[in-house]
Short mmCIF file of N, CA and C in Angstrom, two decimals:
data_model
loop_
_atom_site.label_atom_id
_atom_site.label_comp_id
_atom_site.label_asym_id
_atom_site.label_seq_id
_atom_site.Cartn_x
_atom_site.Cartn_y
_atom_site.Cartn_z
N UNK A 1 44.70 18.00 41.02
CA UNK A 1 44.59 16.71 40.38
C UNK A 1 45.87 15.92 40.68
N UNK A 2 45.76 14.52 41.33
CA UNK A 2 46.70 13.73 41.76
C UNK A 2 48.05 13.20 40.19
N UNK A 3 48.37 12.41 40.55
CA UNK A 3 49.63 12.03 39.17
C UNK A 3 48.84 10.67 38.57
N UNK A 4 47.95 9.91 39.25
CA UNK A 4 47.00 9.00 38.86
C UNK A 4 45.72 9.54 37.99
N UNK A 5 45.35 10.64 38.24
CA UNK A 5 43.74 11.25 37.85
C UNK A 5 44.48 12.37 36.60
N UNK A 6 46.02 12.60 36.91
CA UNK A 6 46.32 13.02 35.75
C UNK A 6 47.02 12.68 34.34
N UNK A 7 47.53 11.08 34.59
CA UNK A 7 47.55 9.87 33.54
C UNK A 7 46.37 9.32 33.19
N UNK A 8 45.48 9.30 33.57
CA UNK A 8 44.07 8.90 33.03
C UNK A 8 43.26 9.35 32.22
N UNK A 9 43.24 11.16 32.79
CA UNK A 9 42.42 12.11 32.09
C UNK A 9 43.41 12.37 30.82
N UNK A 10 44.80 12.37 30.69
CA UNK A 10 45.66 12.30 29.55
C UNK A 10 45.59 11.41 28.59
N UNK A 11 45.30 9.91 28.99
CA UNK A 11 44.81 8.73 28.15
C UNK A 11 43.50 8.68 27.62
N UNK A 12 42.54 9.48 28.87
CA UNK A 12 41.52 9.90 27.65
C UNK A 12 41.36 10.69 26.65
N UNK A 13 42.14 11.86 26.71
CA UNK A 13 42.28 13.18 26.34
C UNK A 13 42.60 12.28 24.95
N UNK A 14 44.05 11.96 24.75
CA UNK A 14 44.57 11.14 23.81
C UNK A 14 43.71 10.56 22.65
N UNK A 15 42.92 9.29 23.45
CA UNK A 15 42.22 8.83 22.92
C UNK A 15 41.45 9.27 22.00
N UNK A 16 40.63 10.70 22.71
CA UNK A 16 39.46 11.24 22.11
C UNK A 16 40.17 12.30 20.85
N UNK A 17 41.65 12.34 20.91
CA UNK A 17 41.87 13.10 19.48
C UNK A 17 42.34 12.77 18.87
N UNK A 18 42.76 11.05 19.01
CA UNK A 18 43.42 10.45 17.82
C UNK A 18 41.62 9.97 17.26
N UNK A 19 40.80 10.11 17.71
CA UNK A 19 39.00 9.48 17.28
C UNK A 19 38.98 10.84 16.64
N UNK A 20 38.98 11.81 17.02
CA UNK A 20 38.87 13.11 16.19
C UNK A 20 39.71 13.28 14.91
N UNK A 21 41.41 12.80 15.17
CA UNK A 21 42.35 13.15 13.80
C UNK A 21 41.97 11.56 13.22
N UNK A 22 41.15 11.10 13.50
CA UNK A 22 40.67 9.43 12.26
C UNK A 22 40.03 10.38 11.26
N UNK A 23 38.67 11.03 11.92
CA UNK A 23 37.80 11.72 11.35
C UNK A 23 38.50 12.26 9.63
N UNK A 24 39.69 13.34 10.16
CA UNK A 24 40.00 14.05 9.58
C UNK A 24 40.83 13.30 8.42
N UNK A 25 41.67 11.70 8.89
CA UNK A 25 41.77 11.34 7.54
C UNK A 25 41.39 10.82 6.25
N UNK A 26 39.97 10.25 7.32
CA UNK A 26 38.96 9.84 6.14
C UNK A 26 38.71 11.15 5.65
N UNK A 27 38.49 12.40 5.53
CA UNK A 27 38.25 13.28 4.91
C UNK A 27 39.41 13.55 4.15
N UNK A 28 40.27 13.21 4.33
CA UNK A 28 41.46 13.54 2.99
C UNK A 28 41.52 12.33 1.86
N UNK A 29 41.26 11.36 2.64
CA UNK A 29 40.95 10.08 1.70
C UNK A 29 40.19 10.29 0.77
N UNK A 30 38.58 11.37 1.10
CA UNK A 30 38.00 11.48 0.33
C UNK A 30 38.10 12.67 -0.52
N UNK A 31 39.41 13.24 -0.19
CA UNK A 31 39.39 14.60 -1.03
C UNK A 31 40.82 13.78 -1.87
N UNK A 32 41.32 13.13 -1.72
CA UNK A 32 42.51 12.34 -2.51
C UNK A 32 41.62 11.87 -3.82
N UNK A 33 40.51 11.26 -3.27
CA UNK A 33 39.67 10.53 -4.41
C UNK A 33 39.11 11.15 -5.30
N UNK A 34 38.53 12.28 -5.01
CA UNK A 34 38.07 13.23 -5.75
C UNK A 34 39.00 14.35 -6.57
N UNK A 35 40.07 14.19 -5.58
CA UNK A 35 40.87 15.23 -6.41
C UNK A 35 41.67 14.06 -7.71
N UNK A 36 42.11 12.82 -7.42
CA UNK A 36 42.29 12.28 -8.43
C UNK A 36 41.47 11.50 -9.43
N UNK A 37 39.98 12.14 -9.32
CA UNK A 37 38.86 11.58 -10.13
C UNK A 37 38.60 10.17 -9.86
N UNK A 38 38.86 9.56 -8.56
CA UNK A 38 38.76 8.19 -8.36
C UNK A 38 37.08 8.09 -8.52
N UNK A 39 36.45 7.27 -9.15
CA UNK A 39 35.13 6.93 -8.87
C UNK A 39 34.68 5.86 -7.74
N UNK A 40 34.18 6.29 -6.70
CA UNK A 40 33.62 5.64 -5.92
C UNK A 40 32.53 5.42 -5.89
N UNK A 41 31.53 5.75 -6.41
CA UNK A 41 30.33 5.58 -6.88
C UNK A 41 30.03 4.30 -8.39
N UNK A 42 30.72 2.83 -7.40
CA UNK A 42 30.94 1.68 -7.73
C UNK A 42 29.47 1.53 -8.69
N UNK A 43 28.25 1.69 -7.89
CA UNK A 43 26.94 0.91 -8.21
C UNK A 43 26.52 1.76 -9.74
N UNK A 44 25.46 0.99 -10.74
CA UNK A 44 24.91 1.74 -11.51
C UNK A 44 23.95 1.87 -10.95
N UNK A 45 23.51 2.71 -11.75
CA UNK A 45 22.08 4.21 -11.19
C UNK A 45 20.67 3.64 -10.52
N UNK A 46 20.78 2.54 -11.05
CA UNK A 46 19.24 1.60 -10.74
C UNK A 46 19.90 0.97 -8.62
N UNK A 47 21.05 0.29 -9.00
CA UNK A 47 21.51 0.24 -7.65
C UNK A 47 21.78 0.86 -6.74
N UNK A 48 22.36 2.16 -7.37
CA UNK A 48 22.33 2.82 -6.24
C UNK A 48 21.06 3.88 -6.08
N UNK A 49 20.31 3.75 -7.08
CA UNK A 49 18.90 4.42 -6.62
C UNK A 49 18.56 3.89 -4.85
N UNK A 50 18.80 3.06 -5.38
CA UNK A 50 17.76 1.76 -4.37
C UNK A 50 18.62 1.75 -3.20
N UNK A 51 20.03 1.59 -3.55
CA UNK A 51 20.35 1.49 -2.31
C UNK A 51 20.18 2.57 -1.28
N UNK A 52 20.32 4.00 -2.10
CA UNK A 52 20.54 5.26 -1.65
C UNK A 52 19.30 5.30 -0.84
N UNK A 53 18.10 4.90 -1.54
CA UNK A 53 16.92 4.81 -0.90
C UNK A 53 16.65 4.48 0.95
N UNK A 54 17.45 3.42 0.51
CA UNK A 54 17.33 2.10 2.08
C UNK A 54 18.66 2.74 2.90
N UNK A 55 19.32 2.79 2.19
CA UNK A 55 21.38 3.18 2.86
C UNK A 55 21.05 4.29 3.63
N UNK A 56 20.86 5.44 2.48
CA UNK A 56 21.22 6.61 3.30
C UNK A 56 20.44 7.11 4.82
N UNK A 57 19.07 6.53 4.45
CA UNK A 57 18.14 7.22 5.74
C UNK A 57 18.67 6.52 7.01
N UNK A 58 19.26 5.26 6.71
CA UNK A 58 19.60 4.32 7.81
C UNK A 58 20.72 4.54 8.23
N UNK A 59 21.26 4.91 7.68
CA UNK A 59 22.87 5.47 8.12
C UNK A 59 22.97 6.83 9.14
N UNK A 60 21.98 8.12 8.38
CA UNK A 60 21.45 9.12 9.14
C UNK A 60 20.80 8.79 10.54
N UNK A 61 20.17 7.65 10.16
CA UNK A 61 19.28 7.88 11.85
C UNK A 61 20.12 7.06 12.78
N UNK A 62 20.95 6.15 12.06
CA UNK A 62 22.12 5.17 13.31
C UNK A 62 22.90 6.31 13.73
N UNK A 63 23.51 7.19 13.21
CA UNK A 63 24.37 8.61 13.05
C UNK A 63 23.44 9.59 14.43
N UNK A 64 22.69 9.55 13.90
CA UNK A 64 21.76 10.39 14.96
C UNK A 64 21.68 10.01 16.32
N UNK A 65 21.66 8.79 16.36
CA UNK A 65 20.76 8.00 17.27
C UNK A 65 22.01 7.81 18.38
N UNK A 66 23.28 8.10 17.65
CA UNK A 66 24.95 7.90 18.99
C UNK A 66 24.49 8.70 19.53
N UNK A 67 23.83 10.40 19.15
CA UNK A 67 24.24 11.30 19.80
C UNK A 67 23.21 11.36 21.12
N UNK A 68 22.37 10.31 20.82
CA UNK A 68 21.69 10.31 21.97
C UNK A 68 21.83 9.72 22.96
N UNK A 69 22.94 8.01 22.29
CA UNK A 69 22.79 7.09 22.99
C UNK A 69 24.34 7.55 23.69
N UNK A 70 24.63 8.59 23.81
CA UNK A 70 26.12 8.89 24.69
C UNK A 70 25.49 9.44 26.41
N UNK A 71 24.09 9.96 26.38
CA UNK A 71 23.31 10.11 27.53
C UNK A 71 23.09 8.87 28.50
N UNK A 72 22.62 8.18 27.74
CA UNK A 72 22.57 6.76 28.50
C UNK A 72 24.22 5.96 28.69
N UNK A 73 25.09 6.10 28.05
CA UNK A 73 26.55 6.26 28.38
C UNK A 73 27.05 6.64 29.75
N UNK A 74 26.44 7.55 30.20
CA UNK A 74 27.08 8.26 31.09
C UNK A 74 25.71 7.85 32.02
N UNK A 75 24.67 7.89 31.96
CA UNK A 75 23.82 7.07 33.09
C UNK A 75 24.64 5.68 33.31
N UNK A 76 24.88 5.14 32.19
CA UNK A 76 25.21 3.74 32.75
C UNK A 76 26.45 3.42 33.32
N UNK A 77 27.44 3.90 33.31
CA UNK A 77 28.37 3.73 33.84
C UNK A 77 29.12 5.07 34.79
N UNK A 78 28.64 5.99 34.85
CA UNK A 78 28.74 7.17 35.56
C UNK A 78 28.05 7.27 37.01
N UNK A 79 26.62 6.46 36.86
CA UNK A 79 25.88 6.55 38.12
C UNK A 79 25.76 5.56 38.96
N UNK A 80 26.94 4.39 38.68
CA UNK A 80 27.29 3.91 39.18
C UNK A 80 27.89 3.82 41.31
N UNK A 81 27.59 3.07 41.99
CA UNK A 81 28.64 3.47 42.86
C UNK A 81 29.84 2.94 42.83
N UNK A 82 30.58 3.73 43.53
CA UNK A 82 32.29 3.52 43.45
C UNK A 82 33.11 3.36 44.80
N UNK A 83 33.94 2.59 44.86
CA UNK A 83 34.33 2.43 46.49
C UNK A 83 35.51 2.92 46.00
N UNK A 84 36.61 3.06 45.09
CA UNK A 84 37.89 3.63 45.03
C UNK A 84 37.84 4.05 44.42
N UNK A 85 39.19 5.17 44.22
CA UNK A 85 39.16 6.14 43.36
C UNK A 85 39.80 5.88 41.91
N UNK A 86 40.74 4.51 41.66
CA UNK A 86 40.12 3.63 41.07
C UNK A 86 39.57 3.55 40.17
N UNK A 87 38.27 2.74 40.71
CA UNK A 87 37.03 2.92 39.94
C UNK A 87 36.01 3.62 39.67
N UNK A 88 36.61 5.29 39.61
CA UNK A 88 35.81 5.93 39.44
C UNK A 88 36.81 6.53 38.24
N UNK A 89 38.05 6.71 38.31
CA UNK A 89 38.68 7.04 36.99
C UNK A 89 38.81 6.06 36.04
N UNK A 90 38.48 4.96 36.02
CA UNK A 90 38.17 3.71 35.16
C UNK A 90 37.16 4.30 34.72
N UNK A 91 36.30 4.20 35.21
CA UNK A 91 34.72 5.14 34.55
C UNK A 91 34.72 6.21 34.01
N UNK A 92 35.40 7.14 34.24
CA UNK A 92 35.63 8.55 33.23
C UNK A 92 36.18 7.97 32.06
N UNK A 93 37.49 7.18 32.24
CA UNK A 93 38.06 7.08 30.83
C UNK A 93 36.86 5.88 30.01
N UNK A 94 36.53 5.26 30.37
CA UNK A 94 35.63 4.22 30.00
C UNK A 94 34.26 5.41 29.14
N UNK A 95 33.92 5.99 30.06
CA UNK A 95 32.83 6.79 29.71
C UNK A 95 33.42 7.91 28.45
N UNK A 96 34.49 7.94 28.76
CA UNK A 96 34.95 9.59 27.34
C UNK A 96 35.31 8.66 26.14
N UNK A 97 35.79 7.34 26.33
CA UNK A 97 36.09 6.36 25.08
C UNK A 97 35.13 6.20 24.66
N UNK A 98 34.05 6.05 25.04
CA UNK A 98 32.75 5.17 24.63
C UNK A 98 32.32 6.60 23.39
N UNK A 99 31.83 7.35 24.19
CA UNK A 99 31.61 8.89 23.38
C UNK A 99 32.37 9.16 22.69
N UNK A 100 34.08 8.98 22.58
CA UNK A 100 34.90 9.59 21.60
C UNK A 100 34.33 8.66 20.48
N UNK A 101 34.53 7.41 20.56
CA UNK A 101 33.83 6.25 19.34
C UNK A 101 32.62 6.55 18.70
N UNK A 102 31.63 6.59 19.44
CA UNK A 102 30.28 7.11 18.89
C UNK A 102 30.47 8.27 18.23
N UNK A 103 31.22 9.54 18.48
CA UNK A 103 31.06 10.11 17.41
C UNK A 103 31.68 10.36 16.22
N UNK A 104 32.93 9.11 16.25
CA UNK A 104 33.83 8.68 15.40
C UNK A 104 32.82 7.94 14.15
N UNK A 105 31.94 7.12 14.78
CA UNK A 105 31.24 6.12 13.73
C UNK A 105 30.03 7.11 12.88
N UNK A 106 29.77 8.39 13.33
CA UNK A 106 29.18 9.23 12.10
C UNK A 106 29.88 9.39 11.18
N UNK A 107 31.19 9.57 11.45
CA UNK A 107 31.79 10.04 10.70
C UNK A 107 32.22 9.00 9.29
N UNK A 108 32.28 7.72 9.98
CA UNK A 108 32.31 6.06 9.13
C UNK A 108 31.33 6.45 8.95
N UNK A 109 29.77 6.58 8.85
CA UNK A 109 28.97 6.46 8.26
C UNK A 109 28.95 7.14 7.19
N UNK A 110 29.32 8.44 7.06
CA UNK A 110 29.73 9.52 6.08
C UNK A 110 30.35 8.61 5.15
N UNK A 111 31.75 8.39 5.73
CA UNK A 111 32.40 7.75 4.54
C UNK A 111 31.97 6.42 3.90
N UNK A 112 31.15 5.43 4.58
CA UNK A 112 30.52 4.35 3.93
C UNK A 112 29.62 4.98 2.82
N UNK A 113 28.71 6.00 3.17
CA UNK A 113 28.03 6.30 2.18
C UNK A 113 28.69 7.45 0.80
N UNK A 114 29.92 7.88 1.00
CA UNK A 114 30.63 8.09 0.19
C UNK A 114 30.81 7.26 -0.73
N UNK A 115 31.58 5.99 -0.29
CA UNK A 115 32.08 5.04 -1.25
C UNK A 115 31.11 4.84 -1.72
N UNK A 116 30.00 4.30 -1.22
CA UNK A 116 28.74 3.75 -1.91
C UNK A 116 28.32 4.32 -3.13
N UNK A 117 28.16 5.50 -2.89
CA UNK A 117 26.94 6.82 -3.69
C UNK A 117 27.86 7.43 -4.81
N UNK A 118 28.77 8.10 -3.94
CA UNK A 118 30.35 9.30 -4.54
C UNK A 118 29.73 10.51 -4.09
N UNK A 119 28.70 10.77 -3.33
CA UNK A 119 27.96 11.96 -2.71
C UNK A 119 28.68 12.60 -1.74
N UNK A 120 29.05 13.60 -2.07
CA UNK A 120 29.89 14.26 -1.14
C UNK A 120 29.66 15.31 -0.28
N UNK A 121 28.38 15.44 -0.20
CA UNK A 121 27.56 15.87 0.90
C UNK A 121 27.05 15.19 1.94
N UNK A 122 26.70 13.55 1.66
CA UNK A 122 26.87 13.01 2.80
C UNK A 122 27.37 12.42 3.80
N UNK A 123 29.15 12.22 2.97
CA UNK A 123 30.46 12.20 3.59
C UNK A 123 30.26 13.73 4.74
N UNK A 124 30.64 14.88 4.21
CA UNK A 124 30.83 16.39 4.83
C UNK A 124 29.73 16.54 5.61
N UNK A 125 28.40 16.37 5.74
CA UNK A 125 26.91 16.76 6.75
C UNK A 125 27.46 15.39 7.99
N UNK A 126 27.80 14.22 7.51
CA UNK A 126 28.11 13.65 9.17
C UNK A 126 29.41 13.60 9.35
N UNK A 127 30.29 14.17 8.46
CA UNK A 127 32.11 14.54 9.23
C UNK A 127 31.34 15.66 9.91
N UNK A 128 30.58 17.06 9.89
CA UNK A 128 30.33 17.79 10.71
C UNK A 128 29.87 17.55 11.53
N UNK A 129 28.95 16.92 11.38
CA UNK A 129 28.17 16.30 13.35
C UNK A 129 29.36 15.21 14.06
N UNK A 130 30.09 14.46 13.43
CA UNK A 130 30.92 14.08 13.93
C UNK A 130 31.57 15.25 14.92
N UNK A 131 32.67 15.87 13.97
CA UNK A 131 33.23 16.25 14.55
C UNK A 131 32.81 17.60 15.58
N UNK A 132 31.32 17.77 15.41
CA UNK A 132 31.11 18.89 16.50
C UNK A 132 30.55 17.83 17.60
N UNK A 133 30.22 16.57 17.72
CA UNK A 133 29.94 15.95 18.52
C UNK A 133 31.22 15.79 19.08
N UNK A 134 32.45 15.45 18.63
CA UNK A 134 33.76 15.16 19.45
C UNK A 134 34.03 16.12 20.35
N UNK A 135 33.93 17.07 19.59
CA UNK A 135 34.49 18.55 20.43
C UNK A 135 33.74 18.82 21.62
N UNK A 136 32.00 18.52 21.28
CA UNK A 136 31.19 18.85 23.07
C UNK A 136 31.73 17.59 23.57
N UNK A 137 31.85 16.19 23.63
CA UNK A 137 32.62 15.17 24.33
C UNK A 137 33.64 15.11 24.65
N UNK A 138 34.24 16.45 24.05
CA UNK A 138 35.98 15.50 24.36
C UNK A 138 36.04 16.06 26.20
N UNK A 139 36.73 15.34 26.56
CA UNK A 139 37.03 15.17 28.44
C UNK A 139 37.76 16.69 28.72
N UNK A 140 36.82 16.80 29.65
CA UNK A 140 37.18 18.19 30.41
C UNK A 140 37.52 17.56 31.59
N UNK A 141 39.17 18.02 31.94
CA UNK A 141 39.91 18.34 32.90
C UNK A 141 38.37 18.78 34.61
N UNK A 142 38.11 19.98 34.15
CA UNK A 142 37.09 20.41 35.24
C UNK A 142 35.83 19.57 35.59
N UNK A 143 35.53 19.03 34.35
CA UNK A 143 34.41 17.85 34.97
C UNK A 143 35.07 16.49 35.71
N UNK A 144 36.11 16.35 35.43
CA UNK A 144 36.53 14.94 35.96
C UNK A 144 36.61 15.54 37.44
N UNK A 145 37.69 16.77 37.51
CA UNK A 145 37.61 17.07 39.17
C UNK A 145 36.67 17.43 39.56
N UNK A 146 35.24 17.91 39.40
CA UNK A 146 34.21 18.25 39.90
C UNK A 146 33.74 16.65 40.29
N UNK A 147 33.34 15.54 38.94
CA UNK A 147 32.62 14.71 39.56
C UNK A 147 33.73 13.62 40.74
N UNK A 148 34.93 14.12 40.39
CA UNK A 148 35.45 13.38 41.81
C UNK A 148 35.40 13.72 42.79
N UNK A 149 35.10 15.27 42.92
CA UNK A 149 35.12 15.60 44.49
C UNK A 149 33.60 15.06 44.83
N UNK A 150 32.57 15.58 43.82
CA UNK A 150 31.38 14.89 44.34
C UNK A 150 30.95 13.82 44.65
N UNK A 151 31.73 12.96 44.01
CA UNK A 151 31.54 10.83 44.36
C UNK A 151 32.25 10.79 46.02
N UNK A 152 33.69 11.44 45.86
CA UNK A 152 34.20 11.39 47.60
C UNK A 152 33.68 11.79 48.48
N UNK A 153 32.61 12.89 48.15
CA UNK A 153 31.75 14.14 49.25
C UNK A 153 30.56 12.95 49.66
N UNK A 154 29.81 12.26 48.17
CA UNK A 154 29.13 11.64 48.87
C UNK A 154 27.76 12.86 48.31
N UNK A 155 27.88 13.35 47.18
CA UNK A 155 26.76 13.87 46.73
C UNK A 155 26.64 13.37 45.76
N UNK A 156 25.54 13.58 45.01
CA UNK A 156 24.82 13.07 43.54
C UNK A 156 26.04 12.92 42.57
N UNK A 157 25.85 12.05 41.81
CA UNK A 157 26.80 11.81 41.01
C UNK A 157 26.60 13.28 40.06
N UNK A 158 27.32 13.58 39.26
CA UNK A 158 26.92 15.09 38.72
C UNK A 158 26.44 14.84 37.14
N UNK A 159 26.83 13.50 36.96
CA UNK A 159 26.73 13.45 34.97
C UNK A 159 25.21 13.26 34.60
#
């Protein structure tokens, strides 16, 4: 790996674990709150019936729906062609940001519906898919050099 392909894959690397250590402080935020009996569970019972109703399922399936839409992520800007090398490490880091975010915003979803509810199971069920989604995304060193030798060879893009 060149001193260019290895400032890049470092800026993504970066990226994708300060999106991972966000995760982890909204989870202390929410153990601060709880441990000092903060009530976040603003709404009364009729409101947040209702909201919980409409909120939560919608929050779950937007939550869901990153982990799919990080596939088309990497179609769209991965299968790209590339004339420099360049713009093909523009595209890795472009492509591992995009994914580190998406599975950052389950994790906001968790905590939106924290504040909302004070449910603290549905803070913890999408900090976990969050953060096991970060961990299969975060940028591997070996895929960046695999799909660069394959874009220079002039074979299938590999993602």
């Amino acid at each position: 790996m060149d001193e260019k392909t290895k400032e890049k894959y470092m800026t993504a690397a970066i990226i994708c674990f300060a999106l991972i250590l966000s995760s982890f402080i909204m989870a202390g935020v929410v153990f601060i709150f709880i441990t000092l009996g903060i009530n976040t569970g603003f709404l009364d019972l009729m409101e947040m019936a209702y909201l919980t109703n409409i909120l939560r399922p919608a929050l779950y399936l937007i939550a869901l729906s990153f982990l799919f839409v990080s596939r088309f992520v990497d179609e769209k800007i991965l299968k790209n062609k590339f004339s420099s090398q360049d713009e093909i490490l523009k595209a890795l880091l472009y492509s591992s940001t995009i994914k580190g975010a998406l599975g950052e915003l389950c994790a906001l979803n968790g905590f939106i519906l924290f504040i909302f509810t004070g449910n603290l199971w549905d803070f913890l069920l999408l900090f976990s898919v969050s953060l096991i989604y970060g961990i299969y995304n975060f940028p591997r060193k070996t895929f960046w050099e695999d799909f660069i030798r394959s874009v220079k060879t002039g074979a299938v893009n590999p993602s």
